[in-house]
PDB file of C-alpha atoms and ligand atoms in Angstrom:
ATOM      1  CA  UNK M   1     -47.872  -6.258  -5.281  1.00 71.00           C
ATOM      2  CA  UNK M   2     -47.352  -2.656  -6.292  1.00 79.00           C
ATOM      3  CA  UNK M   3     -49.682  -1.352  -8.991  1.00 95.00           C
ATOM      4  CA  UNK M   4     -47.492  -0.221 -11.859  1.00 98.00           C
ATOM      5  CA  UNK M   5     -47.486   3.438 -12.882  1.00 97.00           C
ATOM      6  CA  UNK M   6     -47.940   4.550 -16.509  1.00 97.00           C
ATOM      7  CA  UNK M   7     -44.172   5.174 -16.595  1.00 98.00           C
ATOM      8  CA  UNK M   8     -43.456   1.636 -15.297  1.00 98.00           C
ATOM      9  CA  UNK M   9     -45.787   0.249 -17.954  1.00 98.00           C
ATOM     10  CA  UNK M  10     -44.044   2.189 -20.728  1.00 98.00           C
ATOM     11  CA  UNK M  11     -40.749   0.612 -19.688  1.00 98.00           C
ATOM     12  CA  UNK M  12     -42.393  -2.803 -19.359  1.00 98.00           C
ATOM     13  CA  UNK M  13     -43.656  -2.523 -22.946  1.00 98.00           C
ATOM     14  CA  UNK M  14     -40.095  -2.049 -24.190  1.00 98.00           C
ATOM     15  CA  UNK M  15     -38.854  -4.826 -21.898  1.00 98.00           C
ATOM     16  CA  UNK M  16     -41.547  -7.145 -23.201  1.00 98.00           C
ATOM     17  CA  UNK M  17     -40.779  -6.418 -26.838  1.00 98.00           C
ATOM     18  CA  UNK M  18     -37.094  -7.109 -26.175  1.00 98.00           C
ATOM     19  CA  UNK M  19     -37.916 -10.396 -24.470  1.00 98.00           C
ATOM     20  CA  UNK M  20     -40.110 -11.514 -27.369  1.00 98.00           C
ATOM     21  CA  UNK M  21     -37.213 -10.825 -29.739  1.00 98.00           C
ATOM     22  CA  UNK M  22     -34.817 -12.777 -27.513  1.00 98.00           C
ATOM     23  CA  UNK M  23     -37.118 -15.797 -27.314  1.00 98.00           C
ATOM     24  CA  UNK M  24     -37.629 -15.663 -31.056  1.00 98.00           C
ATOM     25  CA  UNK M  25     -33.858 -15.803 -31.597  1.00 98.00           C
ATOM     26  CA  UNK M  26     -33.555 -18.788 -29.258  1.00 98.00           C
ATOM     27  CA  UNK M  27     -36.486 -20.548 -30.924  1.00 98.00           C
ATOM     28  CA  UNK M  28     -34.946 -20.064 -34.368  1.00 98.00           C
ATOM     29  CA  UNK M  29     -31.778 -21.806 -33.180  1.00 98.00           C
ATOM     30  CA  UNK M  30     -33.657 -24.887 -31.907  1.00 98.00           C
ATOM     31  CA  UNK M  31     -32.771 -27.867 -34.110  1.00 98.00           C
ATOM     32  CA  UNK M  32     -31.509 -31.432 -33.812  1.00 97.00           C
ATOM     33  CA  UNK M  33     -27.836 -31.445 -32.771  1.00 96.00           C
ATOM     34  CA  UNK M  34     -27.934 -28.116 -30.914  1.00 96.00           C
ATOM     35  CA  UNK M  35     -26.994 -28.178 -27.218  1.00 96.00           C
ATOM     36  CA  UNK M  36     -28.967 -26.559 -24.414  1.00 96.00           C
ATOM     37  CA  UNK M  37     -25.825 -24.657 -23.460  1.00 95.00           C
ATOM     38  CA  UNK M  38     -25.701 -23.078 -26.931  1.00 96.00           C
ATOM     39  CA  UNK M  39     -29.308 -21.908 -26.539  1.00 97.00           C
ATOM     40  CA  UNK M  40     -28.501 -20.424 -23.144  1.00 97.00           C
ATOM     41  CA  UNK M  41     -25.597 -18.516 -24.655  1.00 97.00           C
ATOM     42  CA  UNK M  42     -27.831 -17.128 -27.408  1.00 98.00           C
ATOM     43  CA  UNK M  43     -30.378 -15.962 -24.822  1.00 98.00           C
ATOM     44  CA  UNK M  44     -27.724 -14.216 -22.753  1.00 98.00           C
ATOM     45  CA  UNK M  45     -26.077 -12.599 -25.771  1.00 98.00           C
ATOM     46  CA  UNK M  46     -29.418 -11.366 -27.183  1.00 98.00           C
ATOM     47  CA  UNK M  47     -30.471  -9.890 -23.829  1.00 98.00           C
ATOM     48  CA  UNK M  48     -27.184  -8.057 -23.307  1.00 98.00           C
ATOM     49  CA  UNK M  49     -27.140  -6.869 -26.951  1.00 98.00           C
ATOM     50  CA  UNK M  50     -30.266  -4.848 -26.115  1.00 98.00           C
ATOM     51  CA  UNK M  51     -28.613  -3.296 -23.069  1.00 98.00           C
ATOM     52  CA  UNK M  52     -30.718  -5.414 -20.708  1.00 98.00           C
ATOM     53  CA  UNK M  53     -29.796  -7.809 -17.891  1.00 98.00           C
ATOM     54  CA  UNK M  54     -30.753 -11.496 -17.587  1.00 98.00           C
ATOM     55  CA  UNK M  55     -33.287 -11.687 -14.744  1.00 98.00           C
ATOM     56  CA  UNK M  56     -32.847 -15.383 -13.927  1.00 97.00           C
ATOM     57  CA  UNK M  57     -29.032 -15.550 -13.863  1.00 97.00           C
ATOM     58  CA  UNK M  58     -28.075 -15.429 -10.190  1.00 95.00           C
ATOM     59  CA  UNK M  59     -31.712 -15.276  -9.033  1.00 95.00           C
ATOM     60  CA  UNK M  60     -32.398 -17.291  -5.901  1.00 92.00           C
ATOM     61  CA  UNK M  61     -36.011 -18.167  -5.062  1.00 86.00           C
ATOM     62  CA  UNK M  62     -36.597 -18.832  -1.371  1.00 82.00           C
ATOM     63  CA  UNK M  63     -37.123 -22.539  -2.115  1.00 79.00           C
ATOM     64  CA  UNK M  64     -33.733 -23.054  -3.827  1.00 83.00           C
ATOM     65  CA  UNK M  65     -30.423 -23.949  -2.199  1.00 84.00           C
ATOM     66  CA  UNK M  66     -28.360 -21.799  -4.538  1.00 92.00           C
ATOM     67  CA  UNK M  67     -28.732 -19.088  -7.162  1.00 95.00           C
ATOM     68  CA  UNK M  68     -29.875 -20.103 -10.658  1.00 96.00           C
ATOM     69  CA  UNK M  69     -26.678 -20.474 -12.718  1.00 95.00           C
ATOM     70  CA  UNK M  70     -28.036 -19.642 -16.194  1.00 97.00           C
ATOM     71  CA  UNK M  71     -30.001 -17.128 -18.255  1.00 98.00           C
ATOM     72  CA  UNK M  72     -32.392 -19.584 -19.868  1.00 98.00           C
ATOM     73  CA  UNK M  73     -34.612 -22.154 -18.176  1.00 98.00           C
ATOM     74  CA  UNK M  74     -34.964 -25.226 -20.365  1.00 97.00           C
ATOM     75  CA  UNK M  75     -37.537 -28.004 -20.185  1.00 97.00           C
ATOM     76  CA  UNK M  76     -36.778 -30.987 -22.399  1.00 97.00           C
ATOM     77  CA  UNK M  77     -39.578 -33.538 -22.880  1.00 97.00           C
ATOM     78  CA  UNK M  78     -40.557 -34.722 -19.357  1.00 97.00           C
ATOM     79  CA  UNK M  79     -39.098 -31.627 -17.698  1.00 97.00           C
ATOM     80  CA  UNK M  80     -41.959 -29.284 -16.811  1.00 98.00           C
ATOM     81  CA  UNK M  81     -39.945 -26.117 -16.143  1.00 97.00           C
ATOM     82  CA  UNK M  82     -36.701 -24.730 -14.660  1.00 96.00           C
ATOM     83  CA  UNK M  83     -34.165 -27.168 -16.129  1.00 96.00           C
ATOM     84  CA  UNK M  84     -30.585 -25.887 -16.038  1.00 95.00           C
ATOM     85  CA  UNK M  85     -28.929 -25.651 -19.483  1.00 95.00           C
ATOM     86  CA  UNK M  86     -25.352 -25.631 -18.233  1.00 81.00           C
ATOM     87  CA  UNK M  87     -25.119 -28.649 -15.981  1.00 66.00           C
ATOM     88  CA  UNK M  88     -24.550 -31.026 -18.874  1.00 64.00           C
ATOM     89  CA  UNK M  89     -24.295 -30.643 -22.615  1.00 70.00           C
ATOM     90  CA  UNK M  90     -27.600 -32.232 -23.475  1.00 88.00           C
ATOM     91  CA  UNK M  91     -28.104 -32.316 -27.242  1.00 95.00           C
ATOM     92  CA  UNK M  92     -31.489 -31.838 -28.892  1.00 97.00           C
ATOM     93  CA  UNK M  93     -32.828 -34.716 -30.943  1.00 97.00           C
ATOM     94  CA  UNK M  94     -35.445 -34.903 -33.670  1.00 98.00           C
ATOM     95  CA  UNK M  95     -38.862 -35.401 -32.071  1.00 98.00           C
ATOM     96  CA  UNK M  96     -38.060 -33.706 -28.751  1.00 98.00           C
ATOM     97  CA  UNK M  97     -40.136 -30.892 -27.359  1.00 98.00           C
ATOM     98  CA  UNK M  98     -38.314 -28.111 -25.552  1.00 98.00           C
ATOM     99  CA  UNK M  99     -39.571 -25.427 -23.213  1.00 98.00           C
ATOM    100  CA  UNK M 100     -37.574 -22.202 -23.270  1.00 98.00           C
ATOM    101  CA  UNK M 101     -38.267 -19.618 -20.586  1.00 98.00           C
ATOM    102  CA  UNK M 102     -36.374 -16.507 -19.632  1.00 98.00           C
ATOM    103  CA  UNK M 103     -36.683 -13.073 -18.099  1.00 98.00           C
ATOM    104  CA  UNK M 104     -34.893  -9.781 -18.428  1.00 98.00           C
ATOM    105  CA  UNK M 105     -34.466  -6.516 -16.595  1.00 98.00           C
ATOM    106  CA  UNK M 106     -34.914  -3.343 -18.660  1.00 98.00           C
ATOM    107  CA  UNK M 107     -34.526  -0.037 -16.813  1.00 98.00           C
ATOM    108  CA  UNK M 108     -35.304  -1.838 -13.549  1.00 98.00           C
ATOM    109  CA  UNK M 109     -38.478  -3.443 -14.872  1.00 98.00           C
ATOM    110  CA  UNK M 110     -38.720  -7.237 -15.169  1.00 98.00           C
ATOM    111  CA  UNK M 111     -40.652  -9.364 -17.658  1.00 98.00           C
ATOM    112  CA  UNK M 112     -40.917 -13.161 -17.886  1.00 98.00           C
ATOM    113  CA  UNK M 113     -42.009 -15.308 -20.834  1.00 98.00           C
ATOM    114  CA  UNK M 114     -41.666 -18.803 -22.216  1.00 98.00           C
ATOM    115  CA  UNK M 115     -42.896 -21.232 -24.826  1.00 98.00           C
ATOM    116  CA  UNK M 116     -42.567 -24.888 -25.807  1.00 98.00           C
ATOM    117  CA  UNK M 117     -41.227 -25.581 -29.274  1.00 98.00           C
ATOM    118  CA  UNK M 118     -40.786 -28.693 -31.416  1.00 98.00           C
ATOM    119  CA  UNK M 119     -37.356 -30.041 -32.359  1.00 98.00           C
ATOM    120  CA  UNK M 120     -37.763 -31.101 -35.974  1.00 97.00           C
ATOM    121  CA  UNK M 121     -40.796 -33.335 -36.562  1.00 98.00           C
ATOM    122  CA  UNK M 122     -42.801 -34.238 -33.474  1.00 98.00           C
ATOM    123  CA  UNK M 123     -45.574 -36.755 -32.991  1.00 98.00           C
ATOM    124  CA  UNK M 124     -49.278 -35.980 -32.984  1.00 98.00           C
ATOM    125  CA  UNK M 125     -49.684 -36.056 -29.190  1.00 98.00           C
ATOM    126  CA  UNK M 126     -46.827 -33.619 -28.684  1.00 98.00           C
ATOM    127  CA  UNK M 127     -48.384 -31.279 -31.257  1.00 98.00           C
ATOM    128  CA  UNK M 128     -51.675 -31.455 -29.404  1.00 98.00           C
ATOM    129  CA  UNK M 129     -50.036 -30.918 -26.015  1.00 98.00           C
ATOM    130  CA  UNK M 130     -48.308 -27.797 -27.312  1.00 98.00           C
ATOM    131  CA  UNK M 131     -51.437 -26.456 -29.030  1.00 98.00           C
ATOM    132  CA  UNK M 132     -53.692 -26.975 -26.013  1.00 98.00           C
ATOM    133  CA  UNK M 133     -51.159 -25.406 -23.624  1.00 98.00           C
ATOM    134  CA  UNK M 134     -50.811 -22.359 -25.869  1.00 98.00           C
ATOM    135  CA  UNK M 135     -54.564 -21.969 -26.162  1.00 98.00           C
ATOM    136  CA  UNK M 136     -54.903 -22.395 -22.373  1.00 98.00           C
ATOM    137  CA  UNK M 137     -52.536 -19.439 -21.952  1.00 98.00           C
ATOM    138  CA  UNK M 138     -54.549 -17.278 -24.348  1.00 98.00           C
ATOM    139  CA  UNK M 139     -57.797 -18.171 -22.576  1.00 98.00           C
ATOM    140  CA  UNK M 140     -56.238 -17.402 -19.196  1.00 98.00           C
ATOM    141  CA  UNK M 141     -55.014 -14.046 -20.490  1.00 98.00           C
ATOM    142  CA  UNK M 142     -58.466 -13.210 -21.812  1.00 98.00           C
ATOM    143  CA  UNK M 143     -59.873 -13.617 -18.285  1.00 98.00           C
ATOM    144  CA  UNK M 144     -57.389 -11.069 -16.875  1.00 98.00           C
ATOM    145  CA  UNK M 145     -59.838  -8.153 -16.903  1.00 98.00           C
ATOM    146  CA  UNK M 146     -60.611  -5.504 -14.294  1.00 98.00           C
ATOM    147  CA  UNK M 147     -63.298  -6.724 -11.906  1.00 97.00           C
ATOM    148  CA  UNK M 148     -62.458 -10.386 -12.541  1.00 98.00           C
ATOM    149  CA  UNK M 149     -60.414 -12.255  -9.941  1.00 98.00           C
ATOM    150  CA  UNK M 150     -57.268 -14.379  -9.904  1.00 98.00           C
ATOM    151  CA  UNK M 151     -59.574 -17.402  -9.548  1.00 98.00           C
ATOM    152  CA  UNK M 152     -61.309 -16.488 -12.803  1.00 98.00           C
ATOM    153  CA  UNK M 153     -58.000 -16.908 -14.668  1.00 98.00           C
ATOM    154  CA  UNK M 154     -57.374 -20.383 -13.243  1.00 98.00           C
ATOM    155  CA  UNK M 155     -61.001 -21.340 -13.711  1.00 98.00           C
ATOM    156  CA  UNK M 156     -60.934 -20.356 -17.396  1.00 98.00           C
ATOM    157  CA  UNK M 157     -57.747 -22.355 -17.991  1.00 98.00           C
ATOM    158  CA  UNK M 158     -58.974 -25.423 -16.113  1.00 98.00           C
ATOM    159  CA  UNK M 159     -62.391 -25.427 -17.769  1.00 98.00           C
ATOM    160  CA  UNK M 160     -60.865 -25.234 -21.253  1.00 98.00           C
ATOM    161  CA  UNK M 161     -58.175 -27.896 -20.674  1.00 98.00           C
ATOM    162  CA  UNK M 162     -60.663 -30.362 -19.170  1.00 98.00           C
ATOM    163  CA  UNK M 163     -63.100 -29.799 -22.019  1.00 98.00           C
ATOM    164  CA  UNK M 164     -60.649 -30.534 -24.819  1.00 98.00           C
ATOM    165  CA  UNK M 165     -58.142 -33.000 -23.340  1.00 98.00           C
ATOM    166  CA  UNK M 166     -57.127 -35.399 -20.604  1.00 98.00           C
ATOM    167  CA  UNK M 167     -53.852 -33.545 -20.008  1.00 98.00           C
ATOM    168  CA  UNK M 168     -52.822 -33.064 -16.393  1.00 98.00           C
ATOM    169  CA  UNK M 169     -52.732 -29.455 -15.166  1.00 98.00           C
ATOM    170  CA  UNK M 170     -49.653 -28.934 -12.996  1.00 98.00           C
ATOM    171  CA  UNK M 171     -50.774 -27.566  -9.624  1.00 98.00           C
ATOM    172  CA  UNK M 172     -47.453 -27.266  -7.815  1.00 96.00           C
ATOM    173  CA  UNK M 173     -46.353 -24.247  -9.818  1.00 97.00           C
ATOM    174  CA  UNK M 174     -48.291 -21.114 -10.723  1.00 97.00           C
ATOM    175  CA  UNK M 175     -48.200 -17.811 -12.505  1.00 98.00           C
ATOM    176  CA  UNK M 176     -47.338 -14.721 -10.490  1.00 97.00           C
ATOM    177  CA  UNK M 177     -47.157 -10.979 -10.309  1.00 98.00           C
ATOM    178  CA  UNK M 178     -43.997  -9.574 -11.896  1.00 98.00           C
ATOM    179  CA  UNK M 179     -42.431  -6.229 -12.759  1.00 98.00           C
ATOM    180  CA  UNK M 180     -40.325  -4.923  -9.900  1.00 97.00           C
ATOM    181  CA  UNK M 181     -39.258  -8.418  -8.867  1.00 96.00           C
ATOM    182  CA  UNK M 182     -39.195 -11.781 -10.662  1.00 96.00           C
ATOM    183  CA  UNK M 183     -41.923 -13.102  -8.368  1.00 95.00           C
ATOM    184  CA  UNK M 184     -44.519 -10.821  -6.807  1.00 96.00           C
ATOM    185  CA  UNK M 185     -47.948 -11.395  -5.343  1.00 96.00           C
ATOM    186  CA  UNK M 186     -50.433 -12.715  -6.283  1.00 96.00           C
ATOM    187  CA  UNK M 187     -49.838 -16.354  -7.125  1.00 97.00           C
ATOM    188  CA  UNK M 188     -51.955 -17.389 -10.111  1.00 98.00           C
ATOM    189  CA  UNK M 189     -52.879 -21.087 -10.096  1.00 98.00           C
ATOM    190  CA  UNK M 190     -53.845 -22.681 -13.416  1.00 98.00           C
ATOM    191  CA  UNK M 191     -57.041 -24.050 -11.880  1.00 98.00           C
ATOM    192  CA  UNK M 192     -59.575 -22.624  -9.508  1.00 97.00           C
ATOM    193  CA  UNK M 193     -63.029 -21.382  -8.679  1.00 97.00           C
ATOM    194  CA  UNK M 194     -64.536 -18.445 -10.484  1.00 98.00           C
ATOM    195  CA  UNK M 195     -64.898 -15.319  -8.377  1.00 97.00           C
ATOM    196  CA  UNK M 196     -62.307 -16.296  -5.751  1.00 97.00           C
ATOM    197  CA  UNK M 197     -59.010 -14.658  -4.842  1.00 96.00           C
ATOM    198  CA  UNK M 198     -57.730 -11.130  -5.384  1.00 96.00           C
ATOM    199  CA  UNK M 199     -59.697  -8.816  -7.654  1.00 97.00           C
ATOM    200  CA  UNK M 200     -57.846  -7.609 -10.750  1.00 97.00           C
ATOM    201  CA  UNK M 201     -57.383  -3.883 -11.225  1.00 97.00           C
ATOM    202  CA  UNK M 202     -55.717  -1.806 -13.957  1.00 98.00           C
ATOM    203  CA  UNK M 203     -51.957  -1.556 -13.505  1.00 98.00           C
ATOM    204  CA  UNK M 204     -51.474  -5.116 -12.281  1.00 98.00           C
ATOM    205  CA  UNK M 205     -48.691  -6.871 -14.176  1.00 98.00           C
ATOM    206  CA  UNK M 206     -48.987 -10.653 -14.236  1.00 98.00           C
ATOM    207  CA  UNK M 207     -47.045 -13.605 -15.618  1.00 98.00           C
ATOM    208  CA  UNK M 208     -49.654 -16.202 -16.617  1.00 98.00           C
ATOM    209  CA  UNK M 209     -48.140 -19.618 -17.323  1.00 98.00           C
ATOM    210  CA  UNK M 210     -50.094 -22.848 -17.694  1.00 98.00           C
ATOM    211  CA  UNK M 211     -48.079 -26.101 -17.578  1.00 98.00           C
ATOM    212  CA  UNK M 212     -49.743 -29.235 -18.934  1.00 98.00           C
ATOM    213  CA  UNK M 213     -48.568 -32.845 -18.742  1.00 98.00           C
ATOM    214  CA  UNK M 214     -49.389 -35.587 -21.209  1.00 98.00           C
ATOM    215  CA  UNK M 215     -50.209 -37.810 -18.238  1.00 98.00           C
ATOM    216  CA  UNK M 216     -50.608 -37.193 -14.513  1.00 98.00           C
ATOM    217  CA  UNK M 217     -50.487 -33.668 -13.081  1.00 98.00           C
ATOM    218  CA  UNK M 218     -47.990 -34.836 -10.465  1.00 98.00           C
ATOM    219  CA  UNK M 219     -44.412 -33.576 -10.585  1.00 98.00           C
ATOM    220  CA  UNK M 220     -41.132 -34.284  -8.835  1.00 97.00           C
ATOM    221  CA  UNK M 221     -38.408 -31.823  -7.935  1.00 95.00           C
ATOM    222  CA  UNK M 222     -34.820 -32.792  -8.644  1.00 93.00           C
ATOM    223  CA  UNK M 223     -32.122 -32.376  -6.047  1.00 90.00           C
ATOM    224  CA  UNK M 224     -30.564 -29.473  -7.943  1.00 90.00           C
ATOM    225  CA  UNK M 225     -33.404 -27.442  -6.424  1.00 91.00           C
ATOM    226  CA  UNK M 226     -34.709 -26.319  -9.817  1.00 94.00           C
ATOM    227  CA  UNK M 227     -35.538 -29.007 -12.366  1.00 95.00           C
ATOM    228  CA  UNK M 228     -39.195 -30.076 -12.191  1.00 97.00           C
ATOM    229  CA  UNK M 229     -40.193 -33.293 -13.990  1.00 97.00           C
ATOM    230  CA  UNK M 230     -43.439 -35.150 -14.521  1.00 98.00           C
ATOM    231  CA  UNK M 231     -43.688 -37.966 -11.979  1.00 98.00           C
ATOM    232  CA  UNK M 232     -44.788 -40.489 -14.627  1.00 98.00           C
ATOM    233  CA  UNK M 233     -42.152 -39.563 -17.228  1.00 98.00           C
ATOM    234  CA  UNK M 234     -44.658 -38.217 -19.763  1.00 98.00           C
ATOM    235  CA  UNK M 235     -43.932 -34.989 -21.611  1.00 98.00           C
ATOM    236  CA  UNK M 236     -44.925 -31.529 -20.497  1.00 98.00           C
ATOM    237  CA  UNK M 237     -45.533 -28.172 -22.175  1.00 98.00           C
ATOM    238  CA  UNK M 238     -45.477 -24.598 -20.859  1.00 98.00           C
ATOM    239  CA  UNK M 239     -46.406 -21.197 -22.282  1.00 98.00           C
ATOM    240  CA  UNK M 240     -46.031 -17.893 -20.488  1.00 98.00           C
ATOM    241  CA  UNK M 241     -46.635 -14.216 -21.186  1.00 98.00           C
ATOM    242  CA  UNK M 242     -46.270 -11.150 -19.024  1.00 98.00           C
ATOM    243  CA  UNK M 243     -49.414  -9.031 -19.350  1.00 98.00           C
ATOM    244  CA  UNK M 244     -50.730  -5.800 -17.899  1.00 98.00           C
ATOM    245  CA  UNK M 245     -54.341  -5.450 -16.836  1.00 98.00           C
ATOM    246  CA  UNK M 246     -55.715  -2.265 -18.413  1.00 98.00           C
ATOM    247  CA  UNK M 247     -59.158  -0.728 -18.063  1.00 97.00           C
ATOM    248  CA  UNK M 248     -59.922  -2.090 -21.533  1.00 97.00           C
ATOM    249  CA  UNK M 249     -58.686  -5.606 -20.736  1.00 98.00           C
ATOM    250  CA  UNK M 250     -55.427  -7.531 -20.884  1.00 98.00           C
ATOM    251  CA  UNK M 251     -52.468  -6.275 -22.911  1.00 98.00           C
ATOM    252  CA  UNK M 252     -49.730  -8.790 -23.702  1.00 98.00           C
ATOM    253  CA  UNK M 253     -46.322  -7.205 -23.075  1.00 98.00           C
ATOM    254  CA  UNK M 254     -44.051 -10.055 -24.164  1.00 98.00           C
ATOM    255  CA  UNK M 255     -44.807 -10.111 -27.872  1.00 97.00           C
ATOM    256  CA  UNK M 256     -43.398  -8.188 -30.835  1.00 90.00           C
TER     257      UNK M 256
HETATM  258 MG1   MG P 301     -40.872 -17.856 -16.845  1.00 86.27          MG
HETATM  259 MG1   MG P 302     -42.893 -17.067 -14.490  1.00 86.27          MG
END
C-alpha cells in the first residue's frame, strides 16, 4: 500500500464525511415496506449530489465474474455482505436486520463504510448481534496505532467477541487498505495473533470491518459471485469504518 500524504488525508476526510452523510440518509429510509432497490437509488443519488462517484458501481474484484451492478451492497438477515440490491425487488419486513455498505470516490480518494441497522422492532438476539459487532469494530479501531501490527487489530476483535458472546467471527472476508483503490494491502483479518503481520505506521488508511454470525462462522458464496450468506442460515451483522493511522492513534474518517 502507498502511505497517504497529508494532502491525500485532507481529501479523505472530506470523502469520509460525505460517506457518513450518505449512509445516514440510507439508514433513515430503512423501514418495513421499503425495497432494497429504493435504498440503492438513495445511496447513488446522495453520492452524486455531493459531486462524488459511487466506488462499488462497476467495480470488479478479481474473484468476481462480472462488475458489481449497484452502488450499495446490502445484507439482509442471513446475508453477511455484498448482496446485490437490484437483482430482485426484495422488500424489508418488520424484524429484519439489514447491512448497508458503500464506498465513494472524492477527488480520486476512496472511502468505504457500512453498518447493520434494524428494520422496525427486532428481537433481543439481533440487538445483541448488532451491538457486539459495532463494539468489535470500535475495539479493532482502537488497536490501529503506530507500532502495533495488523495482527493486533484482529487479536483485539477476536478476544472481545469471544469474551462476550458465542457469535461466529467470519474468517473468509477481511478488512483492507483503502484510499487509492477500493482494496489495497494489507488484508486485515478479524482474528489473529498479537504482534504478527505488518507494522502500522502513520499515513496508513484502513477499512476495518468485523462480520459476526449468530451461529457458525462458516459462509457460502452465491453463484452471482457476490452475495455471501451464513452456511447455517443464521443472521449476520457487519460494521465498517475507514480510518487513518496518525501518530496520535486512529482517526475515523467515515463519520460526521
Ligand atoms: Mg464496505
Ligand atoms: Mg471494505
